[in-house]
mmCIF file of C-alpha atoms in Angstrom:
data_model
loop_
_atom_site.group_PDB
_atom_site.id
_atom_site.type_symbol
_atom_site.label_atom_id
_atom_site.label_comp_id
_atom_site.label_asym_id
_atom_site.label_seq_id
_atom_site.Cartn_x
_atom_site.Cartn_y
_atom_site.Cartn_z
ATOM 1 C CA MET F 1 -19.257 -7.071 -12.961
ATOM 2 C CA TYR F 2 -20.755 -5.382 -9.941
ATOM 3 C CA LEU F 3 -19.732 -2.715 -7.497
ATOM 4 C CA SER F 4 -19.067 -3.437 -3.839
ATOM 5 C CA THR F 5 -17.202 -1.620 -1.130
ATOM 6 C CA ILE F 6 -13.569 -2.534 -1.145
ATOM 7 C CA ASP F 7 -13.441 -2.731 2.614
ATOM 8 C CA ARG F 8 -16.573 -4.778 3.121
ATOM 9 C CA PRO F 9 -15.844 -6.587 6.399
ATOM 10 C CA SER F 10 -16.871 -10.163 7.035
ATOM 11 C CA HIS F 11 -18.703 -10.699 10.291
ATOM 12 C CA GLY F 12 -19.294 -14.056 11.881
ATOM 13 C CA GLY F 13 -20.928 -16.984 10.240
ATOM 14 C CA ALA F 14 -19.441 -20.031 8.728
ATOM 15 C CA GLY F 15 -17.117 -19.834 5.820
ATOM 16 C CA PRO F 16 -13.491 -19.291 5.028
ATOM 17 C CA GLY F 17 -13.120 -16.391 7.408
ATOM 18 C CA ARG F 18 -13.690 -18.743 10.351
ATOM 19 C CA ARG F 19 -11.052 -21.324 9.416
ATOM 20 C CA GLY F 20 -7.529 -21.452 10.723
ATOM 21 C CA THR F 21 -5.413 -18.865 8.972
ATOM 22 C CA LEU F 22 -2.724 -21.226 7.656
ATOM 23 C CA THR F 23 -5.324 -23.731 6.414
ATOM 24 C CA ALA F 24 -7.378 -21.014 4.768
ATOM 25 C CA VAL F 25 -4.577 -19.411 2.766
ATOM 26 C CA GLY F 26 -3.477 -22.690 1.169
ATOM 27 C CA ALA F 27 -0.274 -24.285 -0.089
ATOM 28 C CA ASN F 28 0.503 -21.808 -2.861
ATOM 29 C CA VAL F 29 0.599 -18.849 -0.478
ATOM 30 C CA LEU F 30 2.802 -20.827 1.919
ATOM 31 C CA ALA F 31 5.167 -21.771 -0.918
ATOM 32 C CA LEU F 32 5.397 -18.147 -2.035
ATOM 33 C CA GLY F 33 5.948 -17.192 1.595
ATOM 34 C CA THR F 34 8.869 -19.618 1.775
ATOM 35 C CA VAL F 35 10.387 -18.059 -1.332
ATOM 36 C CA SER F 36 10.041 -14.612 0.215
ATOM 37 C CA LEU F 37 11.431 -15.834 3.533
ATOM 38 C CA LEU F 38 14.631 -17.098 1.894
ATOM 39 C CA THR F 39 14.878 -14.060 -0.365
ATOM 40 C CA ASP F 40 14.512 -11.711 2.572
ATOM 41 C CA ILE F 41 17.215 -13.525 4.510
ATOM 42 C CA SER F 42 19.449 -12.935 1.497
ATOM 43 C CA SER F 43 18.379 -9.314 1.022
ATOM 44 C CA GLU F 44 18.375 -8.275 4.668
ATOM 45 C CA MET F 45 21.838 -9.748 5.172
ATOM 46 C CA VAL F 46 22.932 -7.006 2.786
ATOM 47 C CA THR F 47 20.545 -4.156 3.612
ATOM 48 C CA ALA F 48 21.103 -4.546 7.358
ATOM 49 C CA VAL F 49 24.761 -3.591 6.921
ATOM 50 C CA LEU F 50 24.567 -1.566 3.704
ATOM 51 C CA PRO F 51 24.175 1.803 5.471
ATOM 52 C CA LEU F 52 27.325 0.991 7.466
ATOM 53 C CA TYR F 53 29.065 -0.047 4.252
ATOM 54 C CA PHE F 54 28.082 3.257 2.659
ATOM 55 C CA VAL F 55 29.088 5.352 5.671
ATOM 56 C CA LEU F 56 32.137 3.502 7.042
ATOM 57 C CA THR F 57 33.667 2.041 3.888
ATOM 58 C CA LEU F 58 32.595 4.471 1.162
ATOM 59 C CA HIS F 59 32.308 7.508 3.506
ATOM 60 C CA LEU F 60 29.017 8.798 2.097
ATOM 61 C CA GLY F 61 27.296 11.771 3.752
ATOM 62 C CA PRO F 62 23.525 11.947 4.490
ATOM 63 C CA ALA F 63 22.636 13.545 1.146
ATOM 64 C CA ALA F 64 24.622 11.009 -0.886
ATOM 65 C CA TYR F 65 23.218 8.154 1.179
ATOM 66 C CA GLY F 66 19.701 9.456 0.546
ATOM 67 C CA VAL F 67 20.302 9.280 -3.202
ATOM 68 C CA MET F 68 21.712 5.748 -2.956
ATOM 69 C CA ASP F 69 18.885 4.593 -0.685
ATOM 70 C CA GLY F 70 16.268 6.076 -2.992
ATOM 71 C CA LEU F 71 18.000 4.479 -5.967
ATOM 72 C CA TYR F 72 17.921 1.127 -4.188
ATOM 73 C CA THR F 73 14.123 1.181 -4.033
ATOM 74 C CA GLY F 74 12.746 3.657 -6.523
ATOM 75 C CA ALA F 75 14.980 4.082 -9.563
ATOM 76 C CA THR F 76 13.774 0.929 -11.354
ATOM 77 C CA ALA F 77 10.141 1.350 -10.372
ATOM 78 C CA LEU F 78 8.961 1.565 -13.987
ATOM 79 C CA LEU F 79 10.155 -1.992 -14.545
ATOM 80 C CA ARG F 80 7.280 -3.040 -12.306
ATOM 81 C CA LEU F 81 4.913 -1.931 -15.073
ATOM 82 C CA VAL F 82 6.848 -3.887 -17.691
ATOM 83 C CA GLY F 83 6.895 -6.997 -15.547
ATOM 84 C CA GLY F 84 3.254 -6.619 -14.569
ATOM 85 C CA TYR F 85 1.920 -6.250 -18.096
ATOM 86 C CA THR F 86 4.196 -8.992 -19.470
ATOM 87 C CA ALA F 87 2.926 -11.391 -16.807
ATOM 88 C CA ASP F 88 -0.693 -10.572 -17.660
ATOM 89 C CA ARG F 89 -0.217 -10.532 -21.427
ATOM 90 C CA PHE F 90 1.462 -13.934 -21.628
ATOM 91 C CA ARG F 91 -0.043 -15.379 -18.414
ATOM 92 C CA THR F 92 3.416 -16.151 -17.092
ATOM 93 C CA ARG F 93 3.360 -14.647 -13.620
ATOM 94 C CA LYS F 94 5.607 -17.345 -12.173
ATOM 95 C CA ALA F 95 8.160 -17.038 -15.002
ATOM 96 C CA VAL F 96 8.382 -13.249 -14.707
ATOM 97 C CA ALA F 97 8.768 -13.547 -10.945
ATOM 98 C CA ALA F 98 11.540 -16.127 -11.454
ATOM 99 C CA VAL F 99 13.449 -13.743 -13.740
ATOM 100 C CA GLY F 100 13.217 -11.065 -11.066
ATOM 101 C CA TYR F 101 14.400 -13.359 -8.297
ATOM 102 C CA GLY F 102 17.272 -14.541 -10.497
ATOM 103 C CA MET F 103 18.432 -10.989 -11.271
ATOM 104 C CA SER F 104 18.495 -10.103 -7.582
ATOM 105 C CA ALA F 105 20.456 -13.255 -6.771
ATOM 106 C CA LEU F 106 23.116 -12.491 -9.372
ATOM 107 C CA ALA F 107 23.364 -8.913 -8.120
ATOM 108 C CA LYS F 108 24.627 -10.233 -4.786
ATOM 109 C CA LEU F 109 27.696 -11.541 -6.608
ATOM 110 C CA GLY F 110 28.122 -8.136 -8.251
ATOM 111 C CA LEU F 111 28.409 -6.502 -4.836
ATOM 112 C CA ILE F 112 31.678 -8.376 -4.287
ATOM 113 C CA ALA F 113 33.301 -6.662 -7.280
ATOM 114 C CA ALA F 114 31.726 -3.216 -6.773
ATOM 115 C CA GLY F 115 34.347 -1.113 -5.014
ATOM 116 C CA SER F 116 33.238 2.366 -6.116
ATOM 117 C CA VAL F 117 30.058 4.382 -5.839
ATOM 118 C CA PRO F 118 29.165 4.204 -9.585
ATOM 119 C CA ALA F 119 29.749 0.433 -9.711
ATOM 120 C CA LEU F 120 27.800 -0.067 -6.512
ATOM 121 C CA GLY F 121 24.968 2.026 -7.890
ATOM 122 C CA ALA F 122 24.834 -0.142 -11.031
ATOM 123 C CA VAL F 123 24.652 -3.323 -8.958
ATOM 124 C CA LEU F 124 21.910 -1.883 -6.770
ATOM 125 C CA VAL F 125 19.935 -0.930 -9.860
ATOM 126 C CA ALA F 126 20.220 -4.525 -11.104
ATOM 127 C CA ASP F 127 19.093 -5.862 -7.728
ATOM 128 C CA ARG F 128 16.119 -3.519 -7.573
ATOM 129 C CA ALA F 129 15.294 -4.269 -11.207
ATOM 130 C CA GLY F 130 14.822 -7.852 -10.100
ATOM 131 C CA LYS F 131 12.600 -6.762 -7.226
ATOM 132 C CA GLY F 132 10.638 -4.526 -9.563
ATOM 133 C CA LEU F 133 9.963 -7.402 -11.935
ATOM 134 C CA ARG F 134 9.019 -9.987 -9.332
ATOM 135 C CA THR F 135 6.873 -8.139 -6.804
ATOM 136 C CA ALA F 136 3.661 -7.560 -8.762
ATOM 137 C CA PRO F 137 3.538 -11.083 -10.308
ATOM 138 C CA ARG F 138 4.153 -12.626 -6.882
ATOM 139 C CA ASP F 139 1.418 -10.541 -5.242
ATOM 140 C CA ALA F 140 -0.944 -11.307 -8.117
ATOM 141 C CA LEU F 141 -0.341 -15.037 -7.569
ATOM 142 C CA ILE F 142 -1.303 -14.554 -3.929
ATOM 143 C CA THR F 143 -4.550 -12.803 -4.865
ATOM 144 C CA LEU F 144 -5.417 -15.636 -7.252
ATOM 145 C CA SER F 145 -4.751 -18.293 -4.626
ATOM 146 C CA VAL F 146 -7.460 -17.342 -2.106
ATOM 147 C CA PRO F 147 -11.019 -15.933 -2.155
ATOM 148 C CA GLU F 148 -11.291 -12.131 -1.891
ATOM 149 C CA PRO F 149 -12.582 -12.115 1.736
ATOM 150 C CA LEU F 150 -9.334 -13.812 2.822
ATOM 151 C CA LEU F 151 -6.899 -11.514 1.032
ATOM 152 C CA GLY F 152 -5.909 -9.716 4.222
ATOM 153 C CA ARG F 153 -5.111 -13.012 5.936
ATOM 154 C CA ALA F 154 -3.211 -14.318 2.906
ATOM 155 C CA PHE F 155 -1.046 -11.234 2.670
ATOM 156 C CA GLY F 156 -0.648 -11.225 6.442
ATOM 157 C CA VAL F 157 0.729 -14.773 6.421
ATOM 158 C CA HIS F 158 2.939 -14.048 3.431
ATOM 159 C CA ARG F 159 4.309 -10.848 4.950
ATOM 160 C CA ALA F 160 4.867 -12.623 8.271
ATOM 161 C CA MET F 161 7.001 -15.240 6.520
ATOM 162 C CA ASP F 162 8.728 -12.472 4.592
ATOM 163 C CA SER F 163 9.478 -10.621 7.818
ATOM 164 C CA ALA F 164 10.721 -13.850 9.397
ATOM 165 C CA GLY F 165 13.398 -13.743 6.719
ATOM 166 C CA ALA F 166 14.015 -10.095 7.480
ATOM 167 C CA PHE F 167 14.359 -11.057 11.139
ATOM 168 C CA ALA F 168 16.832 -13.839 10.390
ATOM 169 C CA GLY F 169 18.826 -11.950 7.750
ATOM 170 C CA PRO F 170 20.632 -9.522 10.068
ATOM 171 C CA LEU F 171 21.385 -12.394 12.464
ATOM 172 C CA VAL F 172 23.001 -14.346 9.652
ATOM 173 C CA ALA F 173 24.874 -11.199 8.648
ATOM 174 C CA LEU F 174 26.173 -10.754 12.185
ATOM 175 C CA ALA F 175 27.315 -14.383 12.259
ATOM 176 C CA VAL F 176 29.140 -14.065 8.934
ATOM 177 C CA LEU F 177 30.764 -10.754 9.841
ATOM 178 C CA SER F 178 31.782 -12.105 13.216
ATOM 179 C CA ALA F 179 33.381 -15.175 11.653
ATOM 180 C CA ALA F 180 35.108 -13.231 8.883
ATOM 181 C CA GLY F 181 36.189 -10.122 10.798
ATOM 182 C CA THR F 182 33.431 -7.577 11.524
ATOM 183 C CA THR F 183 33.789 -4.757 8.915
ATOM 184 C CA THR F 184 36.765 -5.746 6.754
ATOM 185 C CA SER F 185 36.535 -5.947 2.965
ATOM 186 C CA ARG F 186 36.941 -9.724 3.190
ATOM 187 C CA ALA F 187 34.050 -9.933 5.633
ATOM 188 C CA PHE F 188 31.724 -8.034 3.300
ATOM 189 C CA SER F 189 32.718 -10.338 0.400
ATOM 190 C CA ALA F 190 31.882 -13.410 2.502
ATOM 191 C CA LEU F 191 28.557 -11.807 3.402
ATOM 192 C CA PHE F 192 27.631 -11.104 -0.216
ATOM 193 C CA LEU F 193 28.574 -14.656 -1.305
ATOM 194 C CA THR F 194 26.449 -16.220 1.444
ATOM 195 C CA SER F 195 23.583 -13.942 0.434
ATOM 196 C CA PHE F 196 23.808 -15.207 -3.151
ATOM 197 C CA CYS F 197 23.628 -18.859 -2.082
ATOM 198 C CA ILE F 198 20.460 -18.273 -0.048
ATOM 199 C CA ALA F 199 18.862 -16.303 -2.910
ATOM 200 C CA ALA F 200 19.598 -19.218 -5.259
ATOM 201 C CA ALA F 201 17.826 -21.577 -2.840
ATOM 202 C CA ALA F 202 14.756 -19.305 -2.929
ATOM 203 C CA LEU F 203 14.709 -19.461 -6.720
ATOM 204 C CA LEU F 204 14.764 -23.262 -6.547
ATOM 205 C CA VAL F 205 11.769 -23.306 -4.177
ATOM 206 C CA LEU F 206 9.858 -21.025 -6.547
ATOM 207 C CA ALA F 207 10.544 -23.304 -9.497
ATOM 208 C CA VAL F 208 9.599 -26.539 -7.747
ATOM 209 C CA PHE F 209 6.829 -25.764 -5.257
ATOM 210 C CA THR F 210 4.733 -22.858 -6.583
ATOM 211 C CA ARG F 211 1.984 -22.936 -9.181
ATOM 212 C CA ASP F 212 1.251 -20.269 -11.757
ATOM 213 C CA ARG F 213 -2.505 -20.690 -11.308
ATOM 214 C CA THR F 214 -4.767 -22.412 -8.826
ATOM 215 C CA GLU F 215 -8.094 -24.152 -9.190
ATOM 216 C CA LEU F 216 -9.739 -21.264 -7.334
ATOM 217 C CA ARG F 217 -9.920 -19.241 -10.549
ATOM 218 C CA PRO F 218 -11.270 -20.154 -13.997
ATOM 219 C CA ILE F 219 -9.176 -19.686 -17.127
ATOM 220 C CA PRO F 220 -9.197 -15.930 -17.808
ATOM 221 C CA ALA F 221 -10.469 -14.087 -20.844
ATOM 222 C CA PRO F 222 -8.199 -13.530 -23.882
ATOM 223 C CA ALA F 223 -4.872 -11.833 -23.216
ATOM 224 C CA PRO F 224 -5.331 -8.111 -22.487
ATOM 225 C CA SER F 225 -4.213 -5.547 -25.042
ATOM 226 C CA PRO F 226 -1.968 -2.547 -24.275
ATOM 227 C CA ARG F 227 -5.025 -0.346 -24.750
ATOM 228 C CA ALA F 228 -6.878 -2.264 -22.046
ATOM 229 C CA ALA F 229 -3.887 -1.917 -19.723
ATOM 230 C CA LEU F 230 -3.763 1.848 -20.268
ATOM 231 C CA GLY F 231 -7.482 1.949 -19.648
ATOM 232 C CA LEU F 232 -6.853 1.020 -16.019
ATOM 233 C CA LEU F 233 -5.480 4.513 -15.404
ATOM 234 C CA ARG F 234 -8.758 6.071 -16.501
ATOM 235 C CA GLY F 235 -10.675 4.368 -13.727
ATOM 236 C CA GLY F 236 -11.519 6.380 -10.640
ATOM 237 C CA ASP F 237 -10.706 3.486 -8.322
ATOM 238 C CA THR F 238 -7.220 3.145 -9.811
ATOM 239 C CA ARG F 239 -6.498 6.844 -9.454
ATOM 240 C CA ARG F 240 -7.583 6.835 -5.821
ATOM 241 C CA LEU F 241 -5.371 3.855 -5.080
ATOM 242 C CA LEU F 242 -2.459 5.627 -6.769
ATOM 243 C CA TYR F 243 -3.028 8.656 -4.524
ATOM 244 C CA VAL F 244 -2.866 6.399 -1.452
ATOM 245 C CA ALA F 245 0.259 4.579 -2.670
ATOM 246 C CA THR F 246 1.970 7.890 -3.477
ATOM 247 C CA ALA F 247 1.092 9.290 -0.049
ATOM 248 C CA LEU F 248 2.521 6.154 1.580
ATOM 249 C CA GLY F 249 5.742 6.383 -0.423
ATOM 250 C CA LEU F 250 6.232 10.107 0.219
ATOM 251 C CA SER F 251 5.857 9.631 3.965
ATOM 252 C CA THR F 252 8.353 6.720 4.194
ATOM 253 C CA VAL F 253 11.985 7.824 4.456
ATOM 254 C CA GLY F 254 13.494 4.348 4.633
ATOM 255 C CA ASP F 255 14.753 1.939 7.248
ATOM 256 C CA GLY F 256 18.389 2.955 6.922
ATOM 257 C CA PHE F 257 17.667 6.568 7.861
ATOM 258 C CA VAL F 258 15.501 5.564 10.825
ATOM 259 C CA TYR F 259 18.215 3.285 12.179
ATOM 260 C CA LEU F 260 21.017 5.781 11.518
ATOM 261 C CA VAL F 261 19.127 8.461 13.449
ATOM 262 C CA LEU F 262 18.531 6.032 16.321
ATOM 263 C CA LEU F 263 22.185 4.992 16.304
ATOM 264 C CA ARG F 264 23.318 8.601 16.418
ATOM 265 C CA ARG F 265 20.741 9.779 18.972
ATOM 266 C CA GLN F 266 21.165 6.888 21.374
ATOM 267 C CA GLY F 267 24.953 6.650 21.089
ATOM 268 C CA PHE F 268 24.987 2.918 20.305
ATOM 269 C CA ALA F 269 28.109 1.230 18.952
ATOM 270 C CA THR F 270 27.951 0.481 15.223
ATOM 271 C CA GLY F 271 27.809 -3.241 15.987
ATOM 272 C CA TRP F 272 24.256 -2.721 17.252
ATOM 273 C CA PHE F 273 23.043 -1.400 13.890
ATOM 274 C CA PRO F 274 21.810 -4.744 12.436
ATOM 275 C CA TRP F 275 19.912 -5.460 15.668
ATOM 276 C CA LEU F 276 17.640 -2.492 14.997
ATOM 277 C CA ALA F 277 16.410 -4.181 11.818
ATOM 278 C CA VAL F 278 15.987 -7.416 13.775
ATOM 279 C CA GLY F 279 13.745 -5.667 16.305
ATOM 280 C CA THR F 280 11.540 -4.133 13.627
ATOM 281 C CA SER F 281 11.226 -7.431 11.766
ATOM 282 C CA LEU F 282 10.292 -9.281 14.947
ATOM 283 C CA VAL F 283 7.403 -6.905 15.621
ATOM 284 C CA TYR F 284 6.328 -7.117 11.969
ATOM 285 C CA LEU F 285 6.483 -10.922 12.113
ATOM 286 C CA VAL F 286 4.290 -11.085 15.204
ATOM 287 C CA LEU F 287 1.701 -8.527 14.089
ATOM 288 C CA ALA F 288 1.297 -9.159 10.343
ATOM 289 C CA PRO F 289 -1.076 -12.179 10.489
ATOM 290 C CA ALA F 290 -3.248 -10.568 13.166
ATOM 291 C CA PHE F 291 -3.382 -7.240 11.341
ATOM 292 C CA GLY F 292 -4.274 -9.036 8.107
ATOM 293 C CA ALA F 293 -7.190 -10.744 9.827
ATOM 294 C CA LEU F 294 -8.289 -7.457 11.400
ATOM 295 C CA ALA F 295 -8.143 -5.801 7.986
ATOM 296 C CA ASP F 296 -10.460 -8.448 6.540
ATOM 297 C CA ARG F 297 -12.871 -8.077 9.448
ATOM 298 C CA TYR F 298 -12.955 -4.338 10.110
ATOM 299 C CA GLY F 299 -11.723 -2.778 6.892
ATOM 300 C CA ARG F 300 -8.355 -2.488 5.150
ATOM 301 C CA ALA F 301 -8.479 1.301 4.938
ATOM 302 C CA VAL F 302 -8.871 1.426 8.731
ATOM 303 C CA LEU F 303 -5.646 -0.556 9.218
ATOM 304 C CA LEU F 304 -3.841 1.707 6.739
ATOM 305 C CA ARG F 305 -4.725 4.776 8.763
ATOM 306 C CA TRP F 306 -3.481 3.177 11.980
ATOM 307 C CA GLY F 307 -0.268 2.286 10.170
ATOM 308 C CA PHE F 308 0.260 5.911 9.192
ATOM 309 C CA LEU F 309 -0.248 6.977 12.794
ATOM 310 C CA ALA F 310 2.373 4.459 13.953
ATOM 311 C CA LEU F 311 4.851 5.851 11.415
ATOM 312 C CA GLY F 312 4.130 9.393 12.546
ATOM 313 C CA GLY F 313 4.894 8.312 16.108
ATOM 314 C CA VAL F 314 8.297 7.014 14.988
ATOM 315 C CA TYR F 315 9.219 10.321 13.366
ATOM 316 C CA LEU F 316 8.002 12.372 16.312
ATOM 317 C CA LEU F 317 10.179 10.325 18.675
ATOM 318 C CA LEU F 318 13.174 10.699 16.350
ATOM 319 C CA GLY F 319 12.646 14.445 16.284
ATOM 320 C CA SER F 320 12.127 14.781 20.033
ATOM 321 C CA PRO F 321 14.773 15.364 22.730
ATOM 322 C CA LEU F 322 13.881 12.023 24.326
ATOM 323 C CA SER F 323 16.555 9.346 24.473
ATOM 324 C CA GLY F 324 17.284 6.023 26.124
ATOM 325 C CA THR F 325 16.650 2.356 25.524
ATOM 326 C CA ALA F 326 12.902 2.698 26.106
ATOM 327 C CA VAL F 327 12.640 5.239 23.271
ATOM 328 C CA THR F 328 14.488 2.901 20.935
ATOM 329 C CA VAL F 329 12.210 -0.013 21.831
ATOM 330 C CA VAL F 330 9.067 2.071 21.311
ATOM 331 C CA CYS F 331 10.379 3.312 17.955
ATOM 332 C CA LEU F 332 11.064 -0.217 16.739
ATOM 333 C CA CYS F 333 7.662 -1.451 17.917
ATOM 334 C CA LEU F 334 5.869 1.389 16.155
ATOM 335 C CA TYR F 335 7.945 0.897 13.030
ATOM 336 C CA GLY F 336 7.146 -2.814 12.893
ATOM 337 C CA ALA F 337 3.467 -2.059 13.489
ATOM 338 C CA PHE F 338 3.547 0.445 10.616
ATOM 339 C CA TYR F 339 4.773 -2.195 8.189
ATOM 340 C CA ALA F 340 2.334 -4.816 9.474
ATOM 341 C CA ALA F 341 -0.594 -2.422 8.990
ATOM 342 C CA THR F 342 0.349 -1.130 5.526
ATOM 343 C CA ASP F 343 2.527 -3.417 3.425
ATOM 344 C CA GLY F 344 0.339 -6.425 2.673
ATOM 345 C CA VAL F 345 -2.831 -4.552 3.618
ATOM 346 C CA LEU F 346 -2.342 -2.103 0.740
ATOM 347 C CA MET F 347 -2.089 -4.988 -1.739
ATOM 348 C CA ALA F 348 -5.170 -6.659 -0.240
ATOM 349 C CA LEU F 349 -7.004 -3.334 -0.528
ATOM 350 C CA ALA F 350 -5.954 -2.784 -4.144
ATOM 351 C CA ALA F 351 -6.281 -6.260 -5.657
ATOM 352 C CA PRO F 352 -10.109 -6.453 -5.936
ATOM 353 C CA ALA F 353 -10.121 -3.135 -7.809
ATOM 354 C CA PHE F 354 -8.580 -4.736 -10.901
ATOM 355 C CA PRO F 355 -10.014 -7.365 -13.266
ATOM 356 C CA GLU F 356 -8.252 -10.708 -13.043
ATOM 357 C CA ALA F 357 -6.812 -10.453 -16.563
ATOM 358 C CA LEU F 358 -5.031 -7.219 -15.569
ATOM 359 C CA ARG F 359 -4.493 -7.949 -11.880
ATOM 360 C CA THR F 360 -0.689 -7.968 -12.112
ATOM 361 C CA THR F 361 -0.601 -4.773 -14.174
ATOM 362 C CA GLY F 362 -2.867 -2.983 -11.719
ATOM 363 C CA LEU F 363 -0.819 -4.001 -8.699
ATOM 364 C CA ALA F 364 2.321 -2.959 -10.573
ATOM 365 C CA CYS F 365 0.834 0.519 -11.106
ATOM 366 C CA VAL F 366 0.196 0.870 -7.371
ATOM 367 C CA GLN F 367 3.682 -0.384 -6.486
ATOM 368 C CA THR F 368 5.309 1.886 -9.072
ATOM 369 C CA ALA F 369 3.606 4.969 -7.649
ATOM 370 C CA GLN F 370 4.755 4.000 -4.158
ATOM 371 C CA ALA F 371 8.341 3.284 -5.249
ATOM 372 C CA LEU F 372 8.741 6.540 -7.195
ATOM 373 C CA ALA F 373 7.360 8.488 -4.252
ATOM 374 C CA TYR F 374 9.760 6.663 -1.930
ATOM 375 C CA PHE F 375 12.684 7.682 -4.136
ATOM 376 C CA THR F 376 11.604 11.304 -3.736
ATOM 377 C CA SER F 377 11.164 11.064 0.029
ATOM 378 C CA SER F 378 14.520 9.360 0.578
ATOM 379 C CA VAL F 379 16.420 12.003 -1.385
ATOM 380 C CA ALA F 380 14.468 14.802 0.327
ATOM 381 C CA PHE F 381 15.164 13.402 3.805
ATOM 382 C CA GLY F 382 18.870 13.093 3.041
ATOM 383 C CA LEU F 383 19.009 16.699 1.878
ATOM 384 C CA ALA F 384 16.997 17.867 4.902
ATOM 385 C CA TRP F 385 19.361 16.007 7.231
ATOM 386 C CA ALA F 386 22.392 17.579 5.559
ATOM 387 C CA ALA F 387 20.866 21.068 5.749
ATOM 388 C CA TRP F 388 19.064 21.091 9.115
ATOM 389 C CA GLY F 389 20.123 17.981 11.022
ATOM 390 C CA PRO F 390 18.334 14.671 11.708
ATOM 391 C CA ALA F 391 15.912 16.023 14.349
ATOM 392 C CA THR F 392 14.433 18.701 12.084
ATOM 393 C CA ALA F 393 14.358 16.307 9.151
ATOM 394 C CA SER F 394 12.412 13.815 11.286
ATOM 395 C CA ARG F 395 9.880 16.466 12.284
ATOM 396 C CA CYS F 396 9.392 17.315 8.604
ATOM 397 C CA ALA F 397 8.767 13.623 7.931
ATOM 398 C CA ALA F 398 6.128 13.597 10.684
ATOM 399 C CA ALA F 399 4.395 16.523 8.973
ATOM 400 C CA ALA F 400 4.433 14.566 5.709
ATOM 401 C CA VAL F 401 2.705 11.674 7.474
ATOM 402 C CA ALA F 402 -0.053 14.013 8.671
ATOM 403 C CA VAL F 403 -0.644 15.146 5.087
ATOM 404 C CA ALA F 404 -0.600 11.512 3.912
ATOM 405 C CA VAL F 405 -3.300 10.565 6.423
ATOM 406 C CA GLY F 406 -5.535 13.331 5.082
ATOM 407 C CA VAL F 407 -4.930 12.281 1.475
ATOM 408 C CA THR F 408 -5.704 8.657 2.310
ATOM 409 C CA ILE F 409 -8.953 9.486 4.103
ATOM 410 C CA MET F 410 -10.139 11.633 1.218
ATOM 411 C CA ALA F 411 -9.026 9.191 -1.493
ATOM 412 C CA LEU F 412 -10.714 6.167 0.087
ATOM 413 C CA ARG F 413 -13.912 7.929 1.069
ATOM 414 C CA GLY F 414 -16.651 6.118 -0.783
ATOM 415 C CA HIS F 415 -14.065 4.103 -2.655
ATOM 416 C CA ARG F 416 -15.640 1.242 -4.548
ATOM 417 C CA THR F 417 -14.141 -1.536 -6.554
ATOM 418 C CA LYS F 418 -15.176 -3.818 -9.381
ATOM 419 C CA GLU F 419 -15.264 -7.481 -8.574
ATOM 420 C CA ALA F 420 -15.809 -10.147 -11.187
ATOM 421 C CA VAL F 421 -18.883 -12.305 -10.786
ATOM 422 C CA ARG F 422 -17.723 -15.899 -10.370
#
């Protein structure tokens, strides 16, 4: 093992960094991207209208919605650790990911029968349990499919395909709702059933077209013990990455809140709500590959900081007296840029810090910290909205971003990672 800076940029010269991005990342990354594309169509069909379902059908207030939104992402975060270690222990990353994708697909059927808040909460927990199980194994497969200098590009391509699904999902939702009758109970049932069918197709692609390992990596050392997994938390690099992930989660209040504030501030009709998610996903789709390449070249921590600044700009605009279509467009552009500069970039930053035998467990630790922090921020924003109104709550979120930037700069200063000699 040897130490090297985690953000060591690659400059010029021949090698993988100079090849076309799609060629460089390889077939396994593209197959996993296709799985994520289909899954995100399925998921975003639901999440694009879920805030409206909560508010219009179940009549939830901001505080209650904050709890439900936090539950949707953060309540099952610890399952990420279970899934991550299981995948490493038994070297079954693809199988664990498949279980997670299958759970989320079945949860879409459960939404049809969930007519109360407790039942809906149980279904959302099942859906997020699936996401918790699948995310770390999937990201670990990506890291094992390309050389370390191309991780930013690989995650950029994957997240671009993922966001293409997020872009298409609300459009499919609008088509289904339009055909079935906008916001009726029957329309939502048709939406959830269509979402299940697309999620099942994603599971089929995972089973047929993805590989659990690639020839880029040798067979790993013996299966890691629980003691070795716990030992990750004693490493300074791991702790610093957890600080960054926690800061990112605490400063992210959730898409639903951002779009609800925009809807309320700009006076749009509720039918425009899914289009806000479409706009964000389009920007994310366009920027993710380029930002991934820039992260590889100039440093992943640099892109993270710019992502935080973009998010702070969103909150400042939401908390300002400014209004109009131009403000909405700028908000969506900044929000998409935030995701493009942080989502896959954080995983590319973290992956080299963990030995290959515990790569999935390490990524799961980072994702768990982020998800638990997100749960806290979503509930806090909902309570702040209920107590002080959306403008003040947004300004508080902007202050949280400023703190997060400082934490990230301090945590990644001199950050070094272990990289296996191959």
